[in-house]
Coordinates of C-alpha atoms in Angstrom, one line a residue:
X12 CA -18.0 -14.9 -4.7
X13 CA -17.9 -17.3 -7.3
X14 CA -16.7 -20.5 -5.8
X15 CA -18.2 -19.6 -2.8
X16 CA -21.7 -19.0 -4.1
X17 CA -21.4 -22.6 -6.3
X18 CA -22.3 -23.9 -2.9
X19 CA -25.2 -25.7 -3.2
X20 CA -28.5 -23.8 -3.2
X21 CA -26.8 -20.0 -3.1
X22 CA -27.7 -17.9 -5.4
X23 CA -26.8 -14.0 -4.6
X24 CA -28.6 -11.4 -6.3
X25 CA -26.8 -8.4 -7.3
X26 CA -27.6 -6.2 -4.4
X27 CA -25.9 -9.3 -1.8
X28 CA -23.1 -9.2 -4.4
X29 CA -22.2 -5.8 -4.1
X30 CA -22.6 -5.9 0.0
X31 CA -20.5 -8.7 0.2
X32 CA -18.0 -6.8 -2.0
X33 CA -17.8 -3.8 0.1
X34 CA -17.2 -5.9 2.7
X35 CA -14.3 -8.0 1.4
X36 CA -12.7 -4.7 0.0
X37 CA -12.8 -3.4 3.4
X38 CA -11.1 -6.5 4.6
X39 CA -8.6 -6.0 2.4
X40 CA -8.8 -8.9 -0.3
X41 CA -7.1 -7.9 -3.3
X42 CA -8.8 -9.7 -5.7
X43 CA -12.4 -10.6 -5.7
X44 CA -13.9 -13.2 -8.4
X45 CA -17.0 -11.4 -8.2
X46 CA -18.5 -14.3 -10.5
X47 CA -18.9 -16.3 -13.8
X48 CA -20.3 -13.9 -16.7
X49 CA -21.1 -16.3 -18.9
X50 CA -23.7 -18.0 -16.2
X51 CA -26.5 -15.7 -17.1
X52 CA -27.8 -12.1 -17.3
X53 CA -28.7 -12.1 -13.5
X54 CA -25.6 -12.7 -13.0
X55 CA -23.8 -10.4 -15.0
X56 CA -25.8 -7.7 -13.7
X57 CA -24.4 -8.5 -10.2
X58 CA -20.9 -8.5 -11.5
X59 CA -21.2 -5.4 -13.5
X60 CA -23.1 -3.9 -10.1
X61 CA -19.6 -4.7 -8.2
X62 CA -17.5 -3.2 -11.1
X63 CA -19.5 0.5 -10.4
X64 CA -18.5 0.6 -7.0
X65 CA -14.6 1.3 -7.9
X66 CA -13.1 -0.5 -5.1
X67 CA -9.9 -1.1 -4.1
X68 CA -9.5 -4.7 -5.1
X69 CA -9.4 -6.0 -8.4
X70 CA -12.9 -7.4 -9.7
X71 CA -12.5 -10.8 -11.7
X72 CA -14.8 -13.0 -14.0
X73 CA -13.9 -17.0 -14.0
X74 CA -13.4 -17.6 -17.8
X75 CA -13.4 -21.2 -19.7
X76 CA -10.9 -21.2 -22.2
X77 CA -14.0 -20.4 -24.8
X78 CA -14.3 -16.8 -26.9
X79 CA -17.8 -16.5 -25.3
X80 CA -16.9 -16.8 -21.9
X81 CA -14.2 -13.7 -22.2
X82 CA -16.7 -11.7 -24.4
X83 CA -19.2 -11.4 -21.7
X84 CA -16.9 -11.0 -19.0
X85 CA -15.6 -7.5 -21.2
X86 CA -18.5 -6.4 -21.3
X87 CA -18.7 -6.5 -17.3
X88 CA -15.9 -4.2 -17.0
X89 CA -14.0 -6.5 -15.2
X90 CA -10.2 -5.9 -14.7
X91 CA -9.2 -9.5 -15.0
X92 CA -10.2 -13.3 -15.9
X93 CA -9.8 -16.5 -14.0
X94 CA -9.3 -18.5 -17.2
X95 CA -9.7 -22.0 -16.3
X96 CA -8.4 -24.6 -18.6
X97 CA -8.7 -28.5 -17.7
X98 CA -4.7 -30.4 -17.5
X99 CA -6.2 -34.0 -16.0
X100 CA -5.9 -36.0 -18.6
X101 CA -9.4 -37.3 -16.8
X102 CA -11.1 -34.2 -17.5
X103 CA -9.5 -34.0 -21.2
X104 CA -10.2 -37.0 -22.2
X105 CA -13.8 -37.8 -20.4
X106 CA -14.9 -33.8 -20.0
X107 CA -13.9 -32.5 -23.1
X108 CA -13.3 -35.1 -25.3
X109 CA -10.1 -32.9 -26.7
X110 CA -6.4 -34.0 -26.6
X111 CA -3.6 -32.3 -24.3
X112 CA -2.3 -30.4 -27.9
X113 CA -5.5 -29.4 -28.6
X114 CA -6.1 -28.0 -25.4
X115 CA -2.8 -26.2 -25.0
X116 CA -3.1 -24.6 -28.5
X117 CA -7.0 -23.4 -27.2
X118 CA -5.2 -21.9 -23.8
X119 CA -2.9 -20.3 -25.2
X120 CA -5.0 -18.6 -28.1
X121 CA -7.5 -17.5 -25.2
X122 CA -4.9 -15.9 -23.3
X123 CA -3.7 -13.7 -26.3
X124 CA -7.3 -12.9 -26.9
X125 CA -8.2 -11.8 -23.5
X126 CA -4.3 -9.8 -23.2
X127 CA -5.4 -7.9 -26.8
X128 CA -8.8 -6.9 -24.8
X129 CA -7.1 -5.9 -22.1
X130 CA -8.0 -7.8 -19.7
X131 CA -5.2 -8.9 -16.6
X132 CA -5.3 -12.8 -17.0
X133 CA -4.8 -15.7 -14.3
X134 CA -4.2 -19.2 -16.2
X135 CA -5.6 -21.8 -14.6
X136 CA -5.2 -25.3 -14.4
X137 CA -8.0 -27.2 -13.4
X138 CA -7.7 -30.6 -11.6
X139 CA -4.0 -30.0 -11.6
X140 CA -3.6 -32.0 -8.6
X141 CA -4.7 -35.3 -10.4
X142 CA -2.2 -34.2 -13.8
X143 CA 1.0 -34.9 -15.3
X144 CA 3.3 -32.4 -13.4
X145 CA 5.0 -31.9 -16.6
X146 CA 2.7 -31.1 -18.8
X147 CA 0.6 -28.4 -16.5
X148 CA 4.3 -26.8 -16.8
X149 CA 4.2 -26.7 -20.4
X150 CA 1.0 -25.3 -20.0
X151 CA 1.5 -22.6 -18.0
X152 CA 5.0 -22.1 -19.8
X153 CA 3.2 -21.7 -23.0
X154 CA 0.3 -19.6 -21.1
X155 CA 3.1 -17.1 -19.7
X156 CA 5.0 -16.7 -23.6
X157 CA 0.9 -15.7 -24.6
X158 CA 0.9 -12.9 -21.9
X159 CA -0.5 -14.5 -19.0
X160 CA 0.3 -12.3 -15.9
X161 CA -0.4 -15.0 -13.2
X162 CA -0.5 -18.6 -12.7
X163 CA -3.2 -21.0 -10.9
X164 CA -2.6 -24.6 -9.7
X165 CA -5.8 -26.4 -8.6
X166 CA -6.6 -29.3 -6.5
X167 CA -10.1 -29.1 -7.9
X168 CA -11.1 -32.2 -5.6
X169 CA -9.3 -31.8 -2.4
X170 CA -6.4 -34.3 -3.4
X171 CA -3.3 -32.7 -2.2
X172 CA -1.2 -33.7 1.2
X173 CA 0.5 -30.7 2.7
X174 CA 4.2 -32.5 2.0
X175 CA 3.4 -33.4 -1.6
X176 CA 1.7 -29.5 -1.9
X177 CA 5.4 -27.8 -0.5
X178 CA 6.8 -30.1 -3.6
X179 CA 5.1 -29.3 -6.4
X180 CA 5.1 -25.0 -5.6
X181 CA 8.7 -25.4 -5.2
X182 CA 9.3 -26.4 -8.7
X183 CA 6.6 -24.0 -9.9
X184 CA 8.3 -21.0 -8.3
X185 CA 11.5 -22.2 -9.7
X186 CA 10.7 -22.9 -12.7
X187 CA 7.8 -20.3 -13.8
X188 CA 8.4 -16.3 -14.3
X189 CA 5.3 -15.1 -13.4
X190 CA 3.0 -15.5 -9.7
X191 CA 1.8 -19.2 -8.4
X192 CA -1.2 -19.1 -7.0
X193 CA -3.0 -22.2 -4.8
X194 CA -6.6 -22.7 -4.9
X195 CA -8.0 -25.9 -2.7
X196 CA -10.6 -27.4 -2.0
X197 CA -11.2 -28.8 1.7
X198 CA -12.7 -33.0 0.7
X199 CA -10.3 -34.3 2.9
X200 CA -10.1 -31.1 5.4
X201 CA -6.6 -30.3 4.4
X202 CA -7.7 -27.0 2.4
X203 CA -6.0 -24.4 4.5
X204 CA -3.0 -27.0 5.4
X205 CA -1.7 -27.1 1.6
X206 CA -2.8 -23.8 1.0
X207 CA -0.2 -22.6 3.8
X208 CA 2.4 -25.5 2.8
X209 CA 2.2 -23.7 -0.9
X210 CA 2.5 -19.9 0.5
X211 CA 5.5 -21.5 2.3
X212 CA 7.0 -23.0 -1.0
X213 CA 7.1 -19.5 -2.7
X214 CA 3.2 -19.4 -3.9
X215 CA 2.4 -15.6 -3.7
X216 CA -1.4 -15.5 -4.0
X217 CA -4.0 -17.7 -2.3
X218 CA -7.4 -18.5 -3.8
X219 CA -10.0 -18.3 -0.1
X220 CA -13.4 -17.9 0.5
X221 CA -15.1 -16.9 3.6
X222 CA -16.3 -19.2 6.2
X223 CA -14.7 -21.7 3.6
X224 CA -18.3 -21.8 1.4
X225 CA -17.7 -23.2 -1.9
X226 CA -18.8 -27.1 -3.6
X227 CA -19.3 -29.8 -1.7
X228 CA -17.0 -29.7 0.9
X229 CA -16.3 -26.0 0.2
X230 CA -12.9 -24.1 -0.4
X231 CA -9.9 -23.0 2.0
X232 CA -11.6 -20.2 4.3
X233 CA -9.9 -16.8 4.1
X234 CA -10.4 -16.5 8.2
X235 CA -8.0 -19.7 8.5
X236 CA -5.1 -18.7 6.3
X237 CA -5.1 -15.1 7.3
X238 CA -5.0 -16.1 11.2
X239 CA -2.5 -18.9 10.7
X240 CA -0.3 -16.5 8.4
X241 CA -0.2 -13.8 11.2
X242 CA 0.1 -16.2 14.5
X243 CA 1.5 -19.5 13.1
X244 CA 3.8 -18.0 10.5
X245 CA 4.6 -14.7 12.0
X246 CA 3.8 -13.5 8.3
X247 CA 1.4 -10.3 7.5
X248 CA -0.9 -9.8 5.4
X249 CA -3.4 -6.5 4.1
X250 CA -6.2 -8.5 6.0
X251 CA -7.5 -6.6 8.9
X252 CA -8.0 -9.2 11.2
X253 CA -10.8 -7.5 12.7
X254 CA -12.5 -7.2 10.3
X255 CA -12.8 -10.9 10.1
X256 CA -15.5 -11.9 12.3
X257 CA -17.9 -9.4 11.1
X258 CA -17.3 -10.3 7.2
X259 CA -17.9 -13.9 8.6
X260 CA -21.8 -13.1 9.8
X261 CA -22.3 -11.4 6.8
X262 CA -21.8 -13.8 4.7
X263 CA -23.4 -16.4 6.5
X264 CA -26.5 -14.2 6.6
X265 CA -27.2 -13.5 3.1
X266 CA -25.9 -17.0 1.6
X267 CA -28.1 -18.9 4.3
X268 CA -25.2 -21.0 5.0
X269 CA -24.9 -21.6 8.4
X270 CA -21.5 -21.8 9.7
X271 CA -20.6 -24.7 12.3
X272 CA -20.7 -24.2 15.7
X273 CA -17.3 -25.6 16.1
X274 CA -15.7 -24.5 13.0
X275 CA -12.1 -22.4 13.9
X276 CA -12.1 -18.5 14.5
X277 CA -15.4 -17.9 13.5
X278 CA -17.8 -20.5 15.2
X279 CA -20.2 -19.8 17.7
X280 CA -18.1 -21.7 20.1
X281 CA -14.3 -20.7 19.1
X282 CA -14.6 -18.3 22.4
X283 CA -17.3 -19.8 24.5
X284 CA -16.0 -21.4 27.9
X285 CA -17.7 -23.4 29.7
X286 CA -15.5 -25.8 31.8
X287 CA -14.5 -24.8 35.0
X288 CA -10.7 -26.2 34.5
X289 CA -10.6 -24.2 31.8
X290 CA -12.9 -20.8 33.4
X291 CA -10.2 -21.0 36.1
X292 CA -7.0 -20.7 34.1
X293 CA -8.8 -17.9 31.6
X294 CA -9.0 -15.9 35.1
X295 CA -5.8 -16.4 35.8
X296 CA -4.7 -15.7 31.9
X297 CA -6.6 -15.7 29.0
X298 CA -4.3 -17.6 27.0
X299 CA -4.2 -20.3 28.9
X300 CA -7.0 -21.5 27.4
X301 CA -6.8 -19.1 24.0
X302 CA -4.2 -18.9 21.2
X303 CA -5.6 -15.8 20.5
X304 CA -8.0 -12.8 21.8
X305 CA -11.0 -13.0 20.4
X306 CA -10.6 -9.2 19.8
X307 CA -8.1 -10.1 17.1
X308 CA -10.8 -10.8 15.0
X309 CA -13.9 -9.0 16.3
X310 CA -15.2 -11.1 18.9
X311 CA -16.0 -11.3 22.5
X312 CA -15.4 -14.0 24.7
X313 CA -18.5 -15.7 26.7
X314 CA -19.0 -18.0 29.5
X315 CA -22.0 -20.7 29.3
X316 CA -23.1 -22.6 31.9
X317 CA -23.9 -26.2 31.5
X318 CA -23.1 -29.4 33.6
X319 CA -19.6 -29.2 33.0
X320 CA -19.1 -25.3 34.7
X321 CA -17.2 -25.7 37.6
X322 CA -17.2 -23.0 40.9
X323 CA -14.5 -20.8 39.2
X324 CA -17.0 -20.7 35.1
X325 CA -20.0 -19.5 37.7
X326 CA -18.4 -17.2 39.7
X327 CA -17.3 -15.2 36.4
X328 CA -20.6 -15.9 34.8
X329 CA -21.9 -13.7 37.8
X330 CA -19.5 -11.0 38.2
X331 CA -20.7 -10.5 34.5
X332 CA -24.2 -9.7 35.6
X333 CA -23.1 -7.4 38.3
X334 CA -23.4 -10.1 41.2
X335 CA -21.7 -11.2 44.0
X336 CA -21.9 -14.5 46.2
X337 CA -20.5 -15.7 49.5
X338 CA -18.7 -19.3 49.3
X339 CA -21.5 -20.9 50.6
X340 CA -23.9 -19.3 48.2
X341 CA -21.7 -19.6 45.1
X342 CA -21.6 -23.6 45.9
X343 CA -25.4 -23.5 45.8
X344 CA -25.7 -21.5 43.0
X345 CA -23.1 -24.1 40.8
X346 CA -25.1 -26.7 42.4
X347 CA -28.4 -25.7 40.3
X348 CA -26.9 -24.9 37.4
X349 CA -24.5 -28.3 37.4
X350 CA -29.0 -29.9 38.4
X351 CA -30.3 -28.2 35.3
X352 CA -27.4 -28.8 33.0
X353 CA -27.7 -32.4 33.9
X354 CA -31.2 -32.3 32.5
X355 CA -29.8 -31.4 28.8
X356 CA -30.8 -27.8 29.2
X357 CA -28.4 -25.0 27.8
X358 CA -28.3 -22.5 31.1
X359 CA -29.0 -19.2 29.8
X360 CA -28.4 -16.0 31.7
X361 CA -31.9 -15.4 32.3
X362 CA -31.4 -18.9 34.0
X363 CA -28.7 -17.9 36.1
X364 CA -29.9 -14.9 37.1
X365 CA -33.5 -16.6 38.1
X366 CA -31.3 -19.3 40.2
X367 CA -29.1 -16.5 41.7
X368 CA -32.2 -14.6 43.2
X369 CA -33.3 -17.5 44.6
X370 CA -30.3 -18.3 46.1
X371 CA -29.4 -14.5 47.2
X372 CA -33.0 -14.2 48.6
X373 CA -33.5 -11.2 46.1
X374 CA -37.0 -10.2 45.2
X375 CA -37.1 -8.8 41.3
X376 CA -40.5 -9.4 40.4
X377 CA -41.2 -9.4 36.4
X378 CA -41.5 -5.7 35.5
X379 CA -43.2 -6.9 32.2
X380 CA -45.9 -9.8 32.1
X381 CA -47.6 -11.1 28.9
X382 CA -51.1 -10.7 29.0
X383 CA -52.5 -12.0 25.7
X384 CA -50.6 -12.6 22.4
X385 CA -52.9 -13.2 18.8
X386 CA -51.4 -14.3 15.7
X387 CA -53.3 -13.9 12.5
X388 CA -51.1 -15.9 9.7
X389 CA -52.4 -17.5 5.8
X390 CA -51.7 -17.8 2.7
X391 CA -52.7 -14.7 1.7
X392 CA -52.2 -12.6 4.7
X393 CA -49.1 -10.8 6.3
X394 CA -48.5 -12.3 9.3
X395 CA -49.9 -10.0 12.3
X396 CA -49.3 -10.3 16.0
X397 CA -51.7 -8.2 18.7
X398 CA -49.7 -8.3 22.1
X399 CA -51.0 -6.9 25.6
X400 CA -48.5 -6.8 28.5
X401 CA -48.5 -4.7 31.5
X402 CA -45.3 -2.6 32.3
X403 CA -45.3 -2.3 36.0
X404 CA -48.5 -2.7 36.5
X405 CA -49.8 -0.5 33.5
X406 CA -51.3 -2.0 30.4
X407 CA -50.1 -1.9 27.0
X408 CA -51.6 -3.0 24.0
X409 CA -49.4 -3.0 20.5
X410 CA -49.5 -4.9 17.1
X411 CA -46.8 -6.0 14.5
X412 CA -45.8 -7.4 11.5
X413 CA -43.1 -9.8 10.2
X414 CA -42.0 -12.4 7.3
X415 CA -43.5 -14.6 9.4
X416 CA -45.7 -14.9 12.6
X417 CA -42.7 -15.4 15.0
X418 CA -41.3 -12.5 13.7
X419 CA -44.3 -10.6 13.8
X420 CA -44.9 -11.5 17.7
X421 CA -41.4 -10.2 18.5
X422 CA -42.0 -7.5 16.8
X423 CA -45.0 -6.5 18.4
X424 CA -43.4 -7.0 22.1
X425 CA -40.3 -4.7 21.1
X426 CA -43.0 -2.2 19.6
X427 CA -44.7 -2.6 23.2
X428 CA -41.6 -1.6 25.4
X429 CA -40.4 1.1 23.4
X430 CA -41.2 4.0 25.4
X431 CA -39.3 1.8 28.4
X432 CA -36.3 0.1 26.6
X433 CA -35.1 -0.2 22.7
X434 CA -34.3 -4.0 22.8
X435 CA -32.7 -5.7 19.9
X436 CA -32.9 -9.2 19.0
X437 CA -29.3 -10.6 17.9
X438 CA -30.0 -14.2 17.1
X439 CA -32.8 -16.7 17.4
X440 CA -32.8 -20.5 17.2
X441 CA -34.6 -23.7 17.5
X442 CA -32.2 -25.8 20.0
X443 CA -34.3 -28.7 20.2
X444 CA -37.6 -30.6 19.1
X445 CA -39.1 -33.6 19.8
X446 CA -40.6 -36.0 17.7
X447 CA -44.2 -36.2 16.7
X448 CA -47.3 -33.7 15.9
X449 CA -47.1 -32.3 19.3
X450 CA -43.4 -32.0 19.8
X451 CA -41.8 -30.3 22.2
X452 CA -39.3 -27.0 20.9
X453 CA -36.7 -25.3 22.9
X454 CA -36.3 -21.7 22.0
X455 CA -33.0 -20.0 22.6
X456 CA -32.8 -15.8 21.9
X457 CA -30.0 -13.4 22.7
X458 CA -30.9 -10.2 23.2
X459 CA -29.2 -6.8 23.6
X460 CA -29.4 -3.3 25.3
X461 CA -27.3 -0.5 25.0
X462 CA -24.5 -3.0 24.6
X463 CA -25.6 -5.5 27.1
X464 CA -26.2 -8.8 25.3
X465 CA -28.2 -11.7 27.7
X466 CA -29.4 -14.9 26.6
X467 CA -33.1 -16.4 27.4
X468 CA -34.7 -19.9 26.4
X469 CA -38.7 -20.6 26.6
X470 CA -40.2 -23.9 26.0
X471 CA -43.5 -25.4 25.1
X472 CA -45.1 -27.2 22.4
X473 CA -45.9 -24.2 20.3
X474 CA -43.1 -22.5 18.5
X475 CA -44.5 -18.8 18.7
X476 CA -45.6 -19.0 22.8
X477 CA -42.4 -20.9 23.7
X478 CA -40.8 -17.2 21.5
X479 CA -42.4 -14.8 22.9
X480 CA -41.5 -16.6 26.7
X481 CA -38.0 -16.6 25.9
X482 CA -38.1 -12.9 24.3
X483 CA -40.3 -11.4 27.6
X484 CA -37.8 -13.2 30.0
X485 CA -35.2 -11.4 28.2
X486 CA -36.6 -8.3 27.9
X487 CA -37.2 -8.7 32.5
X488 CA -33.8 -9.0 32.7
X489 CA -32.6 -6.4 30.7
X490 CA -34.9 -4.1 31.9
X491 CA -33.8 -5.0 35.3
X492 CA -30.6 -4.4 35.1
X493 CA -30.7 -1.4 33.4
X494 CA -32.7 0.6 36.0
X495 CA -30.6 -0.3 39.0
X496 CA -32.7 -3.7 40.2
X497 CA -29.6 -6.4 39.7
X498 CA -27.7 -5.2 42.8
X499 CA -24.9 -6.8 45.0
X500 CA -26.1 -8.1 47.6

């Protein structure tokens, strides 16, 4: 929670902090950087906030090798300090404008002045990739005599290759009394390969962050070196795998970093299947076509359609919704989808199953229509939403409220079905827009019910109709299915 939250624009106020930190104890990290005290008072009230909870895992301040910065984190309460002192001769000589002596004698006088506080102390050396082997030794030789309990080496900017990494730990773990740890930063997308090539080596501590936040390119992510450890490596850790996925969202969430749809393990598309080479040999066995379950880690598999689903990627897509098709039906049904696929469209389920009554000659008129939908929305107003939809034929009028007037449309709609359904929205995004003043959006929503999840997309050149089209499509289907109308046929 330190390097992670220097990615850019995150800023976590104490209350995120200390949810975050639940979380991560529950995971099972054992040591959690809950932040820099010296940054400000905002955020030594967050660390101080994670101290009170009394987790499991040990709560850690990063610490320059300055008085101040160790004062403020003992008053924290912390257990331990990340002190961080610079071994480049780049970042002596241009940074600090100190000489390697000088710099040693200040680490080491640190360390015995955090150690008389009573604080558990991790030396480390910044930009260590870029330094004089020898003399981050005779650092962290000198830092151990003082009373350091563990070691750090840093490739502060991403530097290391995976054979040179193995190297360097091997002497460290040789030569040093105390615990290596690794701590890497992913520039050149080797992070979690020389964080796992110094585990290997003898390193007994890895510094991770979820999701892999951190600056610029970010840090190793915890999800990658806990997975690889256990499938890879045949090695275990306290993790609980999963746990993993979970943790993922939540950090996601409340940093507002979005996390890559193809990023490994915890992308939206690690377990999405769309291909029907692929759909076919995941019927046959799943791990044909995955090294692991997505259960592993908290996941579910899913099946999208798109111009590249095959016979076999339909077939399953409509045995999940409870439907069955003859050969002939099934080819007419892949037909469409393959049609509006071509178009660019993401095929949703609400898609599917619109192209499957067609096609199976079933009649499930819309249980809920929208009737009328106002927004009122301004500077100094909270946004409002009136919504009138009939329910089978019966009218019903209902009004919300939201952050914004998206939100408070949606709102009002689930507010209008309650008495028939409670519908939860899961995620909501903007797939596509157009250029121009009247551009053209592409709305995608999943929705869920008692545990059935269904995706829906609405269109149009206003944001908050093309919504509330995708959210009442969803909310037909689920409705549907729920009361017995998706039959097979």
């Amino acid at each position: 929670m330190r390097d992670g939250e220097q990615t850019p624009g995150v800023s976590l106020e104490p209350e995120k902090k200390v949810w975050i930190a639940r979380n991560l104890d529950a995971l099972g990290v054992d040591v959690i950087e809950a932040g820099s005290a010296v940054t400000s008072e905002g955020e030594r009230d967050g660390i101080r906030a994670v101290v009170k909870e009394n987790l499991k895992a040990e709560i850690c301040s990063f610490a320059r090798i300055v008085k101040g910065d160790i004062d403020y984190a003992i008053d924290c309460g912390v257990d331990s300090v990340h002190l961080v002192v610079p071994v480049s001769d780049l970042h002596i000589e241009q940074k600090l404008k100190k000489d390697r002596e000088t710099v040693k004698s200040n680490a080491i006088e640190m360390v015995e002045y955090a150690k008389k506080h009573g604080l558990i102390v991790e030396l480390s050396g910044e930009d260590a990739s870029r330094a004089d082997l020898d003399y981050v030794i005779d650092v962290f030789k000198a830092g151990v005599e003082a009373g350091a309990d563990r070691l750090c080496f840093c490739d502060t900017v991403g530097v290391l290759r995976p054979e040179g990494t193995y190297d360097i730990f091997r002497r460290l773990v040789t030569e040093l009394r105390v615990p290596v740890s690794i701590h890497c930063h992913d520039d050149f997308g080797l992070a979690t390969a020389n964080t796992l090539a110094a585990l290997k080596a003898g390193a007994s501590q890895a510094h991770v962050t979820m999701n892999g936040v951190g600056e610029r390119a970010g840090n190793t992510p915890l999800e990658e070196v806990a997975i690889a450890l256990k499938y890879l490596y045949n090695v275990n850790t306290r993790i609980v795998l999963e746990n993993l996925y979970p943790t993922s969202k939540l950090v996601s969430r409340l940093m507002g970093v979005p996390v890559a749809p193809n990023k490994s393990l915890v992308g939206d598309n690690a377990f999405v299947h769309e291909s029907g080479i692929h759909v076919h040999g995941l019927m046959a066995n799943t791990a044909t076509y995955e090294p692991i379950t997505p259960e592993t880690i908290g996941r579910k598999r899913q099946i999208v359609l798109g111009k590249h689903a095959g016979r076999s990627t339909v077939e399953m897509a409509l045995q999940g919704l409870g439907l069955t098709a003859t050969g002939q039906q099934l080819d007419e049904i892949t037909k469409r989808v393959k049609c509006l696929g071509d178009k660019g469209k993401h095929v949703t389920d609400a898609d599917l199953m619109s192209i499957a009554d067609s096609v199976l000659g079933r009649n499930t008129e819309a249980r809920i229509k929208l009737i009328d939908c106002t927004i009122l929305s301004g500077n100094h107003a909270t946004p409002t939403s009136s919504v009138k939809i009939t329910i089978d034929g019966q009218e019903v009028v209902e009004s919300g409220v939201g952050v914004g007037p998206v939100d408070a449309a949606l709102n009002a709609l689930r507010k209008s079905v309650s008495g028939v359904a409670d519908i939860k929205l899961d995620e909501y995004r903007v797939e596509a827009i157009t250029g121009g003043t009247d551009a053209l959006v592409d709305v995608w929503v999943k929705m869920s019910r008692d545990g059935r999840v269904i995706s829906a997309r609405g269109s149009g050149p206003d944001i908050i109709m093309a919504s509330v089209q995708a959210f009442v499509e969803g909310m037909n289907r689920l409705i549907q299915e729920k009361n017995g109308i998706v039959k097979k046929p």
